[in-house]
Every structure is written in structure tokens, then in C-alpha cells.
Coordinates of C-alpha atoms and ligand atoms in Angstrom, one line a residue:
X16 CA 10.9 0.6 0.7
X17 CA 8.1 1.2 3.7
X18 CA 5.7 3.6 3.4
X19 CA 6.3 6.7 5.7
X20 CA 5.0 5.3 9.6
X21 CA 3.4 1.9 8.3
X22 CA 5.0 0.0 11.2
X23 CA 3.5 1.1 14.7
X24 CA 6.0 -0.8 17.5
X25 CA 5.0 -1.0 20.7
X26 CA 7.2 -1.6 23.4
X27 CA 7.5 -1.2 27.7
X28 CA 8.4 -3.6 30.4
X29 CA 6.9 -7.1 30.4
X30 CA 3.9 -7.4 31.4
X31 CA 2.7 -3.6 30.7
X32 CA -0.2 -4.7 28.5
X33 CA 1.6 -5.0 24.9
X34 CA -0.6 -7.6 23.7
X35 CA -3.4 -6.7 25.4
X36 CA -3.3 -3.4 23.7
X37 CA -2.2 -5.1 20.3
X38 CA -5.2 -7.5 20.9
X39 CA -8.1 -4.9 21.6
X40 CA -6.8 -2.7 18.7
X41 CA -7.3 -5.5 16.3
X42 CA -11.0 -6.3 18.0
X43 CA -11.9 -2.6 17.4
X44 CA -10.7 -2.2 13.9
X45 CA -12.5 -5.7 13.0
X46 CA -15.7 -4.1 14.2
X47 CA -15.4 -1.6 11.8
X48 CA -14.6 -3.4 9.2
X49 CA -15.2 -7.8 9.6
X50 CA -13.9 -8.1 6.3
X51 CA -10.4 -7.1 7.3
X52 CA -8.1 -10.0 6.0
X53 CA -5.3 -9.6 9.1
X54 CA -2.2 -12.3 9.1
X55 CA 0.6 -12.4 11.8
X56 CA 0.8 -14.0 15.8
X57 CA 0.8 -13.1 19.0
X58 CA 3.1 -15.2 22.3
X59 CA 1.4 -16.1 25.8
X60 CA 2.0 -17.4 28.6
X61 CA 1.9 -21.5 29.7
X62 CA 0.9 -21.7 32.5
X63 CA 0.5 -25.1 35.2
X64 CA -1.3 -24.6 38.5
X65 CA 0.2 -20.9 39.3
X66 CA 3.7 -21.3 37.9
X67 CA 5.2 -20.2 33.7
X68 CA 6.2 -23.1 32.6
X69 CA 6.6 -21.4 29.0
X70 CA 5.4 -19.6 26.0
X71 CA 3.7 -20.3 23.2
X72 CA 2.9 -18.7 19.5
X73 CA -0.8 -18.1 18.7
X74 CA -1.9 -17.7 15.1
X75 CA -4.6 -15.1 14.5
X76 CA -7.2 -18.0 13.6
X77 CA -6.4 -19.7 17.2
X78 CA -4.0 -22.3 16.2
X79 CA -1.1 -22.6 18.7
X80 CA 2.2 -24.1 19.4
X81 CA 4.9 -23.9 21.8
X82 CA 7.6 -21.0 21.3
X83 CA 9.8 -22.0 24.7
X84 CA 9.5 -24.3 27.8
X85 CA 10.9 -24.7 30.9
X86 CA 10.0 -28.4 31.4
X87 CA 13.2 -30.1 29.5
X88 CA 12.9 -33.2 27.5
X89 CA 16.0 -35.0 25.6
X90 CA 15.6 -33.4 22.3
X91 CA 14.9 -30.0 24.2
X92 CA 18.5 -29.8 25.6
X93 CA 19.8 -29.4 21.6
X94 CA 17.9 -25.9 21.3
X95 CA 18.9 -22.3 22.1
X96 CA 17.6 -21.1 26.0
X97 CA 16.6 -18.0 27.4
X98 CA 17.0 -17.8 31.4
X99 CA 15.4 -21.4 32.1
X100 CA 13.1 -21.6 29.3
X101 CA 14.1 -23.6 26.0
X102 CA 12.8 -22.1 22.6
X103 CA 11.3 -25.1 20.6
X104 CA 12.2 -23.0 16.8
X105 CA 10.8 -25.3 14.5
X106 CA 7.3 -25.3 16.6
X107 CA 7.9 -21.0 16.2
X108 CA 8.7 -21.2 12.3
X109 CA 6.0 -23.7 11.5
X110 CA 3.3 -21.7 12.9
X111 CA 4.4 -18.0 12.9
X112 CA 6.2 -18.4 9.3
X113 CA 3.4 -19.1 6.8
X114 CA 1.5 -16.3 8.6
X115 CA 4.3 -13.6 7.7
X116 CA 4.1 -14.7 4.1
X117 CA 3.1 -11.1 2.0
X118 CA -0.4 -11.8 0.1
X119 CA -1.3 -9.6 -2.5
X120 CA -4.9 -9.1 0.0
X121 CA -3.6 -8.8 3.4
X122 CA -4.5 -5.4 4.8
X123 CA -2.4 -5.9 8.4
X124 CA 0.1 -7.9 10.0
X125 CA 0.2 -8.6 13.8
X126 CA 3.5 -9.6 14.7
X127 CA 3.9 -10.1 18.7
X128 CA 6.4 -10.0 19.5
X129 CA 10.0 -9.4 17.7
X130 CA 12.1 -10.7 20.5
X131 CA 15.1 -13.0 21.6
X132 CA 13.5 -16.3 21.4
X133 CA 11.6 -15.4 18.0
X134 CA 14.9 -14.4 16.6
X135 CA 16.6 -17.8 17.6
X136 CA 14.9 -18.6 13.9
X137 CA 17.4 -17.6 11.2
X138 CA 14.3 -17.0 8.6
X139 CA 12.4 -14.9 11.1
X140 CA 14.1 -11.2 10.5
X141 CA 14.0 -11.9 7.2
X142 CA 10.7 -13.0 6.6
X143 CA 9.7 -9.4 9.4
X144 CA 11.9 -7.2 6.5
X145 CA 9.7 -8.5 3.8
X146 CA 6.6 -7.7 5.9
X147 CA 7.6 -3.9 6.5
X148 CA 8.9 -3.8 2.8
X149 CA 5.6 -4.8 1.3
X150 CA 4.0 -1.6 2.4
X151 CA 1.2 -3.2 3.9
X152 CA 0.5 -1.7 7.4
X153 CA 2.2 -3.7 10.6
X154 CA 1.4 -3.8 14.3
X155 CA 4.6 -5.2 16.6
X156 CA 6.2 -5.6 19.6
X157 CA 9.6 -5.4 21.1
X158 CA 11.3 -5.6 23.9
X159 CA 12.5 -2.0 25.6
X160 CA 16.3 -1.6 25.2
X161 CA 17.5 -3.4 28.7
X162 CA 16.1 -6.5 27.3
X163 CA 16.8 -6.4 23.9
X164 CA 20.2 -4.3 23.1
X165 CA 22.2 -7.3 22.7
X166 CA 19.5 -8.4 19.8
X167 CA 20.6 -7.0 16.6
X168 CA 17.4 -7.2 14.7
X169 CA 15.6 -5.5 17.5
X170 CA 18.0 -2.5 17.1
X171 CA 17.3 -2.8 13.5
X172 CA 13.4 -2.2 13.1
X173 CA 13.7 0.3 15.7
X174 CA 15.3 2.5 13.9
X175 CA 13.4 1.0 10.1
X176 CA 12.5 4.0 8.6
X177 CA 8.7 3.3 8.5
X178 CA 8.3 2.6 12.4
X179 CA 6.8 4.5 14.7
X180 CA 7.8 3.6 18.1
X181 CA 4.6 3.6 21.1
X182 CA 6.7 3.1 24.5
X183 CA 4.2 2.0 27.3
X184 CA 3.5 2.4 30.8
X185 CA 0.3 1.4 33.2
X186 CA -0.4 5.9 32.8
X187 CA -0.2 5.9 29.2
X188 CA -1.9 2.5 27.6
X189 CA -5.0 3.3 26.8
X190 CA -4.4 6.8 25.8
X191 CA -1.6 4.7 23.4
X192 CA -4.3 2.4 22.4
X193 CA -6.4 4.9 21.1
X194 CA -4.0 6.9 18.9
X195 CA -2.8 3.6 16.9
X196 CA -6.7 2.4 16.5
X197 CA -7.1 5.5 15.4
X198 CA -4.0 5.7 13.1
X199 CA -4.6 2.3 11.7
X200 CA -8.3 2.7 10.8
X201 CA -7.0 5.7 9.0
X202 CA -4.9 4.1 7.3
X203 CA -6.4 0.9 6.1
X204 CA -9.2 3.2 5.0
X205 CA -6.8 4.7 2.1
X206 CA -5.5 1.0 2.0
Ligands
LIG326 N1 -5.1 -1.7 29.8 C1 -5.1 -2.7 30.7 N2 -5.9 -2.6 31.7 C2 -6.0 -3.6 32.7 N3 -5.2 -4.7 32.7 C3 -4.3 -4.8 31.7 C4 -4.2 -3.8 30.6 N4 -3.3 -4.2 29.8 C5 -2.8 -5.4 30.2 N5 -3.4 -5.7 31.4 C6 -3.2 -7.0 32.2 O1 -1.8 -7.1 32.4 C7 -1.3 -8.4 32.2 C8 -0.1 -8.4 31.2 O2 -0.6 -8.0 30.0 P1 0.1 -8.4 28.6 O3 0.2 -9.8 28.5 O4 -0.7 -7.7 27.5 O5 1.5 -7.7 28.8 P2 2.7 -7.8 27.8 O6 3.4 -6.4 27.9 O7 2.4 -8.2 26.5 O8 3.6 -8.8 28.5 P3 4.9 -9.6 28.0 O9 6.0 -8.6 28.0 O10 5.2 -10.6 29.1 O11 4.6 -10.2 26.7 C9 -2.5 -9.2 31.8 O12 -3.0 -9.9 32.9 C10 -3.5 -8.2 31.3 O13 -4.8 -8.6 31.5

């Protein structure tokens, strides 16, 4: 079982600032302490000249891959799309997977975010359960309910005993930002 509020979810419209908040959290609580060992990912944008052409999966140590693109090639009309965008899932697993992986030392996991293309990959929820199972504190993302209430595994962390759900807006971010810094350094202090 999770520990009581271990998980801190943030969620809000795309583009809100999830990641940039999930980003700058993680900058301030390395400050504090640079010996943090922190595993997990985060998704951005592709972009070419002014136009998304896709996503792709970022590991906390910078190494990246594509998660979904728009520019179709033969073997990309086999996988799973979402709108015009074609989710490459063994690019996601081979990169996001191994970081997700419990370690007796890890004192945080970024997952960004816990969405419809992520969940494409059959071993992702499960490998996400075994994160918020192993007690060890977890800052995600999800999508708010108009994108996501079709997902199943979104419904489920939502409502996974240990999260805390942070719903943003443009008013409330930073405010936001600050209570789960200040949350986490708490508790990766009694860690
Ligand atoms: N607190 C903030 N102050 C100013 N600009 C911000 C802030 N947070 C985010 N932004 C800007 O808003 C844009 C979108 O931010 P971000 O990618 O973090 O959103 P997101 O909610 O993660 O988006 P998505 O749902 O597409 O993943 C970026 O250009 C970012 O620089």
C-alpha cells in the first residue's frame, strides 16, 4: 500500500504549465539537496519551423525519444493514433520503462505525464502501480477529465488512495507550485 498523500497529481488544460511546474519543483528541491537520486520522464513538444509535428519522452538525465508523430512512415501506420499523431510504443517503453523500475535508493519519481498515448503500452500502468506501491514519493501528471474519462487507468490513480490531486489554472500555478515544493521537501526530509 501507498503511504497516506505520497503521490501529488497535477492536472489542468494542456498547455497550463504542468511540466513547467513539475520541472521547476524538481530544480528547487535539487538545490536543496544535489544528492537527490530522482528517476522518472517528462513528454515535449516536436516541433519543425512553427508547426507540432509530435511528442517525445525525455528521461531525467536528457536522453530522448519519440512518444508520437504526425509525420507517417510505413511501419508507423501499424501503431495506435491519437487525433493525427501516431504513438511510436516501443520508442515510449524503451526509454520511460527502465526509469520506472523501484530502486531500493530512489527518493522521487517524475512521471509526466499519465496519459492516452503513454497508456497505449500495456506494461506502463503496471509498472506506474508499482511506483505508487513502493512508497517512495511521486510527482505526475494527468489529463483533466474531458480528455481523459475514456482512459481507465487515468480514472484509476485519481482516485489511488495515496494521491493528492493539484488542478491548475494560469491564477493558481505558482501558488500550486509552492505548496508541493514545499510538501515534497518535507517529505523527502523524513524520507
Ligand atoms: N508559471 C508559468 N509562467 C509563465 N509561463 C508558463 C508557466 N508555466 C508554463 N508556462 C508556459 O506555458 C507553455 C506551456 O507549458 P507546459 O508545457 O508546462 O504546459 P503543460 O500543461 O505541460 O502542457 P501539455 O498539456 O501540452 O503537456 C510553455 O511555453 C511554458 O513556458
Amino acid at each position: 500500500m501507498a503511504g497516506p498523500g505520497k503521490c501529488f497529481l497535477v492536472t489542468g488544460p494542456p498547455g497550463v504549465g504542468k511540466t513547467t511546474l513539475i520541472m521547476r519543483v524538481l530544480e528547487t528541491l535539487k538545490i536543496s539537496n544535489p544528492n537527490l537520486k530522482v528517476q522518472g520522464f517528462y513528454t515535449s513538444e516536436v516541433r519543425e519551423a512553427s508547426e507540432r509535428v509530435g511528442f517525445q519522452v525525455v528521461t531525467l538525465d536528457g536522453r530522448k525519444g519519440p512518444l508520437a508523430s504526425s509525420i507517417s512512415s510505413p511501419e508507423s501506420l501499424r501503431w495506435p493514433s491519437v487525433g493525427k499523431y501516431r504513438v511510436d510504443i516501443a520508442s515510449f517503453e524503451a526509454l520511460a520503462l527502465p526509469e520506472l523500475q523501484v530502486k531500493e535508493d530512489t527518493d522521487l519519481f517524475i512521471i509526466d505525464e499519465v496519459g492516452k498515448m503513454e497508456l497505449f503500452s500495456s506494461s506502463f500502468f503496471p509498472a506506474v502501480l508499482r511506483v505508487l506501491e513502493s512508497n517512495i514519493p511521486v510527482l505526475a501528471s494527468i489529463p483533466i477529465p474531458k480528455f481523459s474519462r475514456d482512459i481507465p487507468g487515468v480514472a484509476r490513480l485519481r482516485n489511488h488512495p495515496g494521491a493528492t490531486i493539484f488542478t491548475l489554472n494560469t491564477g493558481n500555478r505558482d501558488f500550486v507550485k509552492e505548496q508541493i515544493y514545499s510538501q515534497l521537501r518535507d517529505l523527502l526530509q523524513k524520507h
